[in-house]
Amino acid sequence: MEADVSRAEPAEIMHDSGLEGPGSGEACASCELDAAGGESSASSHASSAEGAAAAPVVDLAESRARIDEIDAHIIDLFQRRMRISRDVAAYKKATGMQVFDKAREDAKVARARELADDEFKVYMAPLFDLLMEMSRSYQDNILAHDTQLARDARVVGRAEFPASARVAVQGVLGAYSHIAATELFNEPEVSFLSTWEDVCDAVESGAAEFGVLPLENSTAGAVDRVYALMRSRGLFIVRAATMRIEHDLLAKPGVSLEDVHEVFSHEQALRQCEGFIAGLPGDAVASVRANTAMAAQAVANSPRRDVAAISSAACARIYGLDVLAHDIQDEGDNYTRFVCVARKPALYGAPTTSSFLIVTPHIAGALHRVLARLATLGINMTKLQSRPIPGREFEFMFYVDVQCVPGDEAFDAMARQIPTLCEVCRYLGSYEEVSC
């Protein structure tokens, strides 16, 4: 017969482990001395404290042995609970019930708090939240939901990343997206387009096989318009590249820093160099251009000699400009992450990262349940980016990066389970991360 450890009284545990409660052992020697008019209370208690520090009051090995014994019972009880949970899953499948039953789980936590001693009540909610999350994950795995994500994952195949391809980028010759494309492909056939929307159109229509888009910067943050395109277009990320960005201030030959009154660049580059612009001697103002390379081109074509561009050293060579100042970004470690998108998902090279767009129900704890499920499945999340949902006030969608890919056991379990916790769960692709 198993020991009923759940009903053991705290006093019994203290006694068995060698711990004595108040009044259970000998009286404090210093108190007896005080009563007899002996040494002062402060002095004797200090001496007693020193003695306590010198001699442990518990046998650590014995305590750990007792904990190990209790843990063995916990493991047995947990497995029995999960086997019953399997029966519950079968019932829910037969009757069409949802796995998550909020009323039932709230009642379970409330009951656990009632049964627990006062000092342990605070731990009941996280304990039972974890137990019930593992039970839900087990049930979802048994039910084997055929979600859209699971279907998408099944058709993703491995392929060799092409050395040459038709690649669309936004901007002109020398743009950072152009540089990223030349790093991603050995011999890209690059087409330069006016906007990021045009890049997506080219890929969707088949005019380009791939598109290269800047997704986020380590200083200025996410590129919101590109995130919006990832949400609205049916494209997939097939590779990602992180490139160190070194901004230079470019101007026509013979122009000095003191001559500059207006600085052209992309809004992200201007944001990354705000401190430098503010320190220019000519009280220069910032002027937004569609692209850093287009800013350099505009300076080269302008009749004015009081304008400069924040761009790259490559653009200085391309457009015949001088570098007035090098590496001018406010943060020395300034990186931009570019994504290569295609019409269909594919596993090129050695992919390690998968991306998703999710929308959770607008109720308390909805996002927590998604994150808890990832933790239960042992999946490492490397990014969680929130974005407002258009037309839904103060509601948000989330972009999630995780370190697993189709074919991994954890990914396949996630593909069946995570969509059941979300209103929307859209697969954005699995890919290799490279550094330029």
Coordinates of C-alpha atoms in Angstrom, one line a residue:
M1 CA 0.0 0.0 0.0
E2 CA 1.4 3.4 -0.9
A3 CA 2.2 6.0 1.7
D4 CA -0.3 8.8 1.7
V5 CA 2.3 11.7 1.7
S6 CA -0.3 14.3 0.7
R7 CA -2.0 14.0 4.2
A8 CA 1.2 14.2 6.3
E9 CA 1.0 17.0 8.9
P10 CA 3.8 19.6 8.9
A11 CA 4.6 18.8 12.5
E12 CA 5.2 15.1 11.6
I13 CA 7.5 16.1 8.8
M14 CA 9.5 18.5 11.1
H15 CA 9.8 15.7 13.7
D16 CA 10.9 13.0 11.2
S17 CA 13.5 15.2 9.6
G18 CA 15.0 16.3 12.9
L19 CA 13.5 19.8 13.1
E20 CA 11.9 20.8 16.3
G21 CA 9.1 23.3 16.5
P22 CA 8.6 26.0 19.1
G23 CA 8.3 24.5 22.6
S24 CA 9.2 21.0 21.4
G25 CA 12.7 20.8 22.7
E26 CA 14.9 22.3 25.5
A27 CA 14.4 25.9 26.5
C28 CA 16.8 28.5 25.3
A29 CA 19.8 28.5 27.7
S30 CA 20.2 32.3 27.6
C31 CA 16.6 32.7 28.7
E32 CA 17.2 30.5 31.8
L33 CA 20.3 32.6 32.5
D34 CA 18.3 35.8 32.2
A35 CA 15.7 34.5 34.6
A36 CA 18.5 33.7 37.1
G37 CA 20.1 37.1 36.8
G38 CA 22.9 35.8 34.6
E39 CA 24.5 37.4 31.5
S40 CA 22.6 39.9 29.4
S41 CA 20.0 38.7 26.9
A42 CA 21.8 40.3 23.9
S43 CA 25.1 38.7 24.8
S44 CA 23.8 35.2 25.3
H45 CA 21.6 35.3 22.2
A46 CA 24.6 36.4 20.1
S47 CA 26.6 33.5 21.5
S48 CA 23.7 31.1 20.7
A49 CA 23.5 32.4 17.1
E50 CA 27.2 31.7 16.7
G51 CA 26.7 28.2 17.9
A52 CA 23.8 27.7 15.5
A53 CA 26.0 28.9 12.6
A54 CA 28.7 26.4 13.5
A55 CA 26.4 23.4 13.7
P56 CA 23.7 22.5 11.1
V57 CA 20.3 22.0 12.5
V58 CA 19.2 19.5 9.8
D59 CA 20.7 16.5 8.2
L60 CA 20.8 17.5 4.6
A61 CA 21.3 14.0 3.2
E62 CA 18.4 12.7 5.2
S63 CA 16.2 15.6 4.1
R64 CA 17.1 15.0 0.4
A65 CA 16.4 11.3 0.8
R66 CA 12.9 12.0 2.1
I67 CA 12.3 14.4 -0.7
D68 CA 13.4 11.8 -3.2
E69 CA 11.0 9.3 -1.7
I70 CA 8.1 11.8 -1.9
D71 CA 9.1 12.7 -5.5
A72 CA 8.8 9.0 -6.5
H73 CA 5.2 9.1 -5.2
I74 CA 4.6 12.3 -7.1
I75 CA 5.8 10.7 -10.3
D76 CA 3.6 7.7 -9.8
L77 CA 0.6 9.9 -9.1
F78 CA 1.3 12.2 -12.0
Q79 CA 1.4 9.2 -14.4
R80 CA -1.9 7.9 -13.0
R81 CA -3.4 11.3 -13.5
M82 CA -2.2 11.5 -17.1
R83 CA -3.6 8.1 -17.9
I84 CA -7.0 9.3 -16.7
S85 CA -6.5 12.4 -18.8
R86 CA -6.1 10.1 -21.8
D87 CA -9.6 8.7 -21.1
V88 CA -10.9 12.3 -20.8
A89 CA -9.4 13.0 -24.2
A90 CA -11.3 10.1 -25.7
Y91 CA -14.6 11.3 -24.2
K92 CA -14.0 14.8 -25.5
K93 CA -13.2 13.5 -29.0
A94 CA -16.4 11.4 -29.0
T95 CA -18.6 14.3 -27.8
G96 CA -16.9 17.2 -29.6
M97 CA -15.9 18.9 -26.4
Q98 CA -13.1 21.4 -26.4
V99 CA -9.9 20.4 -24.6
F100 CA -9.7 23.7 -22.6
D101 CA -12.5 24.0 -20.0
K102 CA -11.9 27.3 -18.2
A103 CA -14.7 26.8 -15.6
R104 CA -13.5 23.4 -14.7
E105 CA -9.9 24.6 -14.3
D106 CA -10.8 27.7 -12.3
A107 CA -12.8 25.4 -9.9
K108 CA -9.8 23.1 -9.6
V109 CA -7.5 25.9 -8.6
A110 CA -10.0 27.3 -6.1
R111 CA -10.5 23.9 -4.5
A112 CA -6.7 23.4 -4.3
R113 CA -6.3 26.7 -2.5
E114 CA -9.1 25.7 0.0
L115 CA -7.3 22.4 0.8
A116 CA -3.8 23.9 1.2
D117 CA -2.4 25.2 4.4
D118 CA -2.2 29.0 4.5
E119 CA 1.5 29.2 3.8
F120 CA 1.2 27.2 0.7
K121 CA -2.0 28.6 -0.8
V122 CA -0.1 31.0 -3.0
Y123 CA 1.6 28.1 -4.8
M124 CA -1.5 26.2 -5.7
A125 CA -2.4 28.3 -8.8
P126 CA 1.0 27.9 -10.6
L127 CA 1.2 24.2 -9.5
F128 CA -2.2 23.3 -11.0
D129 CA -1.8 25.6 -14.0
L130 CA 1.3 23.6 -14.9
L131 CA -0.5 20.3 -14.2
M132 CA -3.5 21.2 -16.3
E133 CA -1.3 22.6 -19.1
M134 CA 0.5 19.3 -19.4
S135 CA -2.8 17.5 -19.4
R136 CA -4.1 19.7 -22.2
S137 CA -1.0 19.2 -24.2
Y138 CA -1.2 15.4 -23.8
Q139 CA -4.9 15.5 -24.8
D140 CA -4.2 17.7 -27.8
N141 CA -1.4 15.3 -28.9
I142 CA -3.8 12.3 -28.6
L143 CA -6.5 14.1 -30.6
A144 CA -4.0 14.8 -33.3
H145 CA -5.7 17.9 -34.7
D146 CA -5.2 18.3 -38.4
T147 CA -4.6 22.0 -38.4
Q148 CA -3.7 24.2 -41.4
L149 CA -0.2 24.6 -39.9
A150 CA 0.2 20.8 -39.7
R151 CA -0.9 20.6 -43.4
D152 CA 1.5 23.3 -44.4
A153 CA 4.4 21.6 -42.6
R154 CA 3.7 18.3 -44.3
V155 CA 4.3 19.8 -47.8
V156 CA 7.5 21.7 -46.9
G157 CA 10.4 19.9 -48.6
R158 CA 14.2 20.2 -48.5
A159 CA 16.0 21.8 -51.4
E160 CA 19.3 23.2 -52.5
F161 CA 19.4 27.0 -52.1
P162 CA 20.1 28.4 -55.7
A163 CA 23.3 30.2 -56.4
S164 CA 21.6 32.4 -59.0
A165 CA 18.0 33.5 -59.2
R166 CA 15.7 36.5 -60.2
V167 CA 15.7 38.6 -57.0
A168 CA 13.6 41.7 -56.4
V169 CA 14.7 44.5 -54.0
Q170 CA 13.5 47.9 -53.1
G171 CA 15.7 50.9 -54.1
V172 CA 18.5 51.4 -56.5
L173 CA 22.1 50.1 -57.0
G174 CA 23.9 50.1 -53.7
A175 CA 20.9 49.8 -51.4
Y176 CA 21.4 47.8 -48.3
S177 CA 18.7 45.3 -49.6
H178 CA 20.8 45.0 -52.8
I179 CA 23.9 44.3 -50.7
A180 CA 22.0 41.7 -48.7
A181 CA 20.8 40.0 -51.9
T182 CA 24.4 39.7 -53.1
E183 CA 25.3 38.1 -49.8
L184 CA 22.4 35.7 -49.9
F185 CA 23.0 34.6 -53.6
N186 CA 26.2 34.1 -55.4
E187 CA 25.0 35.5 -58.7
P188 CA 21.6 37.2 -58.3
E189 CA 19.8 38.7 -61.2
V190 CA 18.5 41.8 -59.3
S191 CA 15.6 43.9 -60.3
F192 CA 15.2 47.3 -58.5
L193 CA 11.7 48.4 -57.6
S194 CA 10.2 51.5 -56.0
T195 CA 8.5 50.1 -52.9
W196 CA 8.4 47.0 -50.7
E197 CA 4.8 46.4 -52.0
D198 CA 6.3 46.2 -55.5
V199 CA 8.8 43.6 -54.3
C200 CA 6.0 41.4 -53.0
D201 CA 4.0 41.9 -56.2
A202 CA 6.9 40.8 -58.3
V203 CA 7.4 37.6 -56.2
E204 CA 3.6 36.8 -56.1
S205 CA 3.3 37.3 -59.9
G206 CA 6.4 35.2 -60.7
A207 CA 8.3 38.1 -62.2
A208 CA 10.9 37.4 -59.4
E209 CA 11.6 34.1 -57.8
F210 CA 12.6 35.8 -54.5
G211 CA 12.4 39.1 -52.8
V212 CA 14.7 40.6 -50.1
L213 CA 13.1 42.8 -47.4
P214 CA 14.5 44.5 -44.3
L215 CA 12.5 43.2 -41.3
E216 CA 14.1 44.7 -38.2
N217 CA 17.0 46.8 -36.9
S218 CA 18.8 46.4 -33.6
T219 CA 18.7 50.2 -33.0
A220 CA 15.5 51.4 -34.6
G221 CA 13.4 48.3 -34.1
A222 CA 10.9 46.6 -36.5
V223 CA 10.2 47.9 -40.0
D224 CA 6.4 48.2 -39.5
R225 CA 5.4 48.2 -43.2
V226 CA 7.3 45.0 -43.9
Y227 CA 5.6 43.3 -40.9
A228 CA 2.3 44.5 -42.4
L229 CA 3.2 42.9 -45.7
M230 CA 4.1 39.7 -44.0
R231 CA 0.6 39.7 -42.5
S232 CA -1.3 40.5 -45.7
R233 CA 0.7 38.7 -48.4
G234 CA 0.9 34.9 -48.9
L235 CA 4.7 34.8 -49.0
F236 CA 7.1 32.6 -47.0
I237 CA 10.5 33.3 -45.5
V238 CA 13.0 30.9 -46.9
R239 CA 16.2 32.5 -45.6
A240 CA 17.3 35.3 -43.3
A241 CA 20.5 37.4 -43.2
T242 CA 21.8 39.7 -40.4
M243 CA 24.1 42.4 -41.7
R244 CA 26.1 45.0 -39.8
I245 CA 25.1 48.4 -41.0
E246 CA 27.8 51.1 -41.1
H247 CA 26.2 54.4 -42.1
D248 CA 28.3 57.1 -43.7
L249 CA 27.5 60.8 -44.4
L250 CA 28.0 61.4 -48.1
A251 CA 28.1 64.7 -50.0
K252 CA 29.5 66.1 -53.3
P253 CA 33.2 66.6 -53.6
G254 CA 34.4 69.8 -51.8
V255 CA 31.4 70.0 -49.4
S256 CA 32.3 70.2 -45.7
L257 CA 30.3 69.3 -42.6
E258 CA 29.7 73.0 -41.9
D259 CA 28.0 73.3 -45.3
V260 CA 25.3 70.6 -44.6
H261 CA 21.9 72.0 -43.8
E262 CA 19.7 69.0 -44.9
V263 CA 20.3 65.3 -44.6
F264 CA 18.5 62.8 -46.9
S265 CA 18.0 59.1 -46.0
H266 CA 15.4 56.4 -45.2
E267 CA 13.4 57.0 -42.0
Q268 CA 15.1 54.0 -40.3
A269 CA 18.6 55.3 -41.1
L270 CA 17.7 58.8 -39.9
R271 CA 16.4 57.3 -36.6
Q272 CA 19.6 55.3 -36.2
C273 CA 21.7 58.5 -36.6
E274 CA 19.6 61.0 -34.7
G275 CA 22.4 61.9 -32.3
F276 CA 24.9 62.6 -35.1
I277 CA 22.5 64.7 -37.1
A278 CA 21.7 66.8 -34.0
G279 CA 25.4 67.5 -33.6
L280 CA 26.1 68.8 -37.1
P281 CA 27.3 72.4 -37.0
G282 CA 24.9 73.6 -39.6
D283 CA 21.7 72.9 -37.7
A284 CA 20.8 70.3 -40.4
V285 CA 17.3 69.0 -40.8
A286 CA 16.4 65.4 -41.7
S287 CA 14.5 64.7 -44.9
V288 CA 13.0 61.2 -45.6
R289 CA 13.8 59.4 -48.8
A290 CA 12.5 55.9 -49.8
N291 CA 15.9 54.3 -49.5
T292 CA 19.5 55.1 -48.4
A293 CA 20.9 54.4 -51.9
M294 CA 18.1 56.6 -53.4
A295 CA 19.1 59.3 -50.9
A296 CA 22.7 59.2 -52.2
Q297 CA 21.5 59.2 -55.8
A298 CA 19.3 62.3 -55.0
V299 CA 22.3 64.2 -53.5
A300 CA 24.4 63.3 -56.6
N301 CA 21.7 64.6 -58.9
S302 CA 20.8 67.7 -56.8
P303 CA 22.2 71.2 -57.9
R304 CA 22.4 72.1 -54.2
R305 CA 25.7 71.8 -52.3
D306 CA 24.2 72.0 -48.8
V307 CA 22.7 68.5 -48.8
A308 CA 24.1 65.2 -47.7
A309 CA 22.9 61.6 -47.5
I310 CA 23.2 58.9 -44.9
S311 CA 24.1 55.9 -46.9
S312 CA 26.9 53.4 -47.4
A313 CA 30.5 53.6 -48.6
A314 CA 29.5 51.5 -51.6
C315 CA 27.1 54.2 -52.6
A316 CA 29.8 56.9 -52.3
R317 CA 31.8 54.9 -55.0
I318 CA 28.7 54.3 -57.1
Y319 CA 27.4 57.9 -57.2
G320 CA 30.7 59.8 -57.0
L321 CA 30.3 61.2 -53.6
D322 CA 32.8 62.0 -50.8
V323 CA 32.5 60.4 -47.3
L324 CA 32.3 63.3 -44.8
A325 CA 32.0 61.1 -41.8
H326 CA 32.2 57.3 -41.4
D327 CA 30.3 54.9 -39.1
I328 CA 27.9 57.6 -37.8
Q329 CA 25.1 55.5 -36.3
D330 CA 24.4 56.2 -32.7
E331 CA 24.9 52.6 -31.6
G332 CA 28.1 50.9 -32.7
D333 CA 26.6 47.5 -32.9
N334 CA 24.0 48.4 -35.6
Y335 CA 22.5 45.3 -37.4
T336 CA 19.6 44.9 -39.8
R337 CA 17.9 41.5 -40.3
F338 CA 16.8 40.9 -43.9
V339 CA 14.4 38.1 -45.0
C340 CA 14.3 36.4 -48.3
V341 CA 10.7 35.6 -49.3
A342 CA 9.2 33.2 -51.9
R343 CA 5.8 32.1 -53.0
K344 CA 6.2 28.6 -51.5
P345 CA 7.9 27.4 -48.3
A346 CA 11.1 25.3 -48.6
L347 CA 13.8 24.1 -46.3
Y348 CA 17.1 25.4 -47.7
G349 CA 20.5 24.6 -46.3
A350 CA 20.4 23.9 -42.5
P351 CA 17.3 25.6 -41.3
T352 CA 16.9 26.3 -37.5
T353 CA 14.2 28.9 -37.2
S354 CA 10.5 28.9 -37.9
S355 CA 8.2 32.0 -37.9
F356 CA 4.5 32.4 -37.3
L357 CA 1.9 35.1 -37.0
I358 CA -0.7 34.4 -34.3
V359 CA -3.8 36.1 -33.0
T360 CA -5.0 34.9 -29.6
P361 CA -8.5 35.3 -28.1
H362 CA -9.0 38.6 -26.4
I363 CA -9.3 37.0 -22.9
A364 CA -7.1 36.9 -19.9
G365 CA -4.3 34.4 -20.1
A366 CA -4.6 33.6 -23.8
L367 CA -1.1 34.5 -24.8
H368 CA 0.2 32.8 -21.6
R369 CA -1.4 29.5 -22.7
V370 CA 0.5 29.7 -26.0
L371 CA 3.8 30.4 -24.3
A372 CA 3.2 27.7 -21.7
R373 CA 2.5 25.2 -24.5
L374 CA 5.8 26.0 -26.2
A375 CA 7.6 25.5 -22.8
T376 CA 5.8 22.2 -22.3
L377 CA 6.9 21.0 -25.7
G378 CA 10.5 22.1 -24.9
I379 CA 10.6 24.7 -27.7
N380 CA 12.9 27.7 -27.4
M381 CA 11.2 30.9 -28.5
T382 CA 13.7 33.5 -29.8
K383 CA 11.3 36.4 -30.7
L384 CA 7.9 37.7 -29.7
Q385 CA 6.9 40.8 -31.5
S386 CA 3.5 42.5 -31.0
R387 CA 1.6 44.5 -33.6
P388 CA -1.8 46.2 -33.5
I389 CA -4.6 44.4 -35.3
P390 CA -6.1 46.9 -37.9
G391 CA -9.7 47.7 -37.0
R392 CA -9.6 46.1 -33.6
E393 CA -8.9 48.7 -30.9
F394 CA -6.1 47.7 -28.4
E395 CA -5.9 44.2 -29.7
F396 CA -2.7 42.7 -31.0
M397 CA -1.2 40.1 -33.2
F398 CA 2.1 38.5 -32.4
Y399 CA 5.0 37.4 -34.6
V400 CA 6.8 34.5 -33.1
D401 CA 10.2 32.9 -33.9
V402 CA 11.0 29.4 -32.5
Q403 CA 14.0 27.1 -32.9
C404 CA 12.5 24.1 -34.5
V405 CA 11.5 23.2 -38.1
P406 CA 9.2 20.8 -39.9
G407 CA 10.3 17.2 -39.4
D408 CA 11.4 17.8 -35.8
E409 CA 9.2 16.0 -33.3
A410 CA 8.6 19.2 -31.3
F411 CA 7.6 21.1 -34.4
D412 CA 5.1 18.5 -35.5
A413 CA 3.5 18.4 -32.0
M414 CA 3.4 22.2 -32.0
A415 CA 1.8 22.3 -35.5
R416 CA -1.1 20.2 -34.1
Q417 CA -1.5 22.0 -30.8
I418 CA -0.7 25.7 -31.0
P419 CA -3.4 26.5 -33.6
T420 CA -6.0 25.2 -31.3
L421 CA -5.1 28.0 -28.8
C422 CA -5.3 30.8 -31.4
E423 CA -7.8 32.6 -33.5
V424 CA -5.2 32.8 -36.2
C425 CA -2.0 30.9 -36.6
R426 CA -0.3 31.5 -39.9
Y427 CA 3.0 29.8 -40.9
L428 CA 5.5 32.2 -42.3
G429 CA 8.3 29.8 -43.1
S430 CA 11.3 27.9 -41.8
Y431 CA 14.8 29.0 -42.7
E432 CA 18.5 29.2 -42.1
E433 CA 19.9 32.3 -40.5
V434 CA 23.2 33.6 -42.0
S435 CA 25.5 36.5 -41.1
C436 CA 26.8 38.9 -43.8

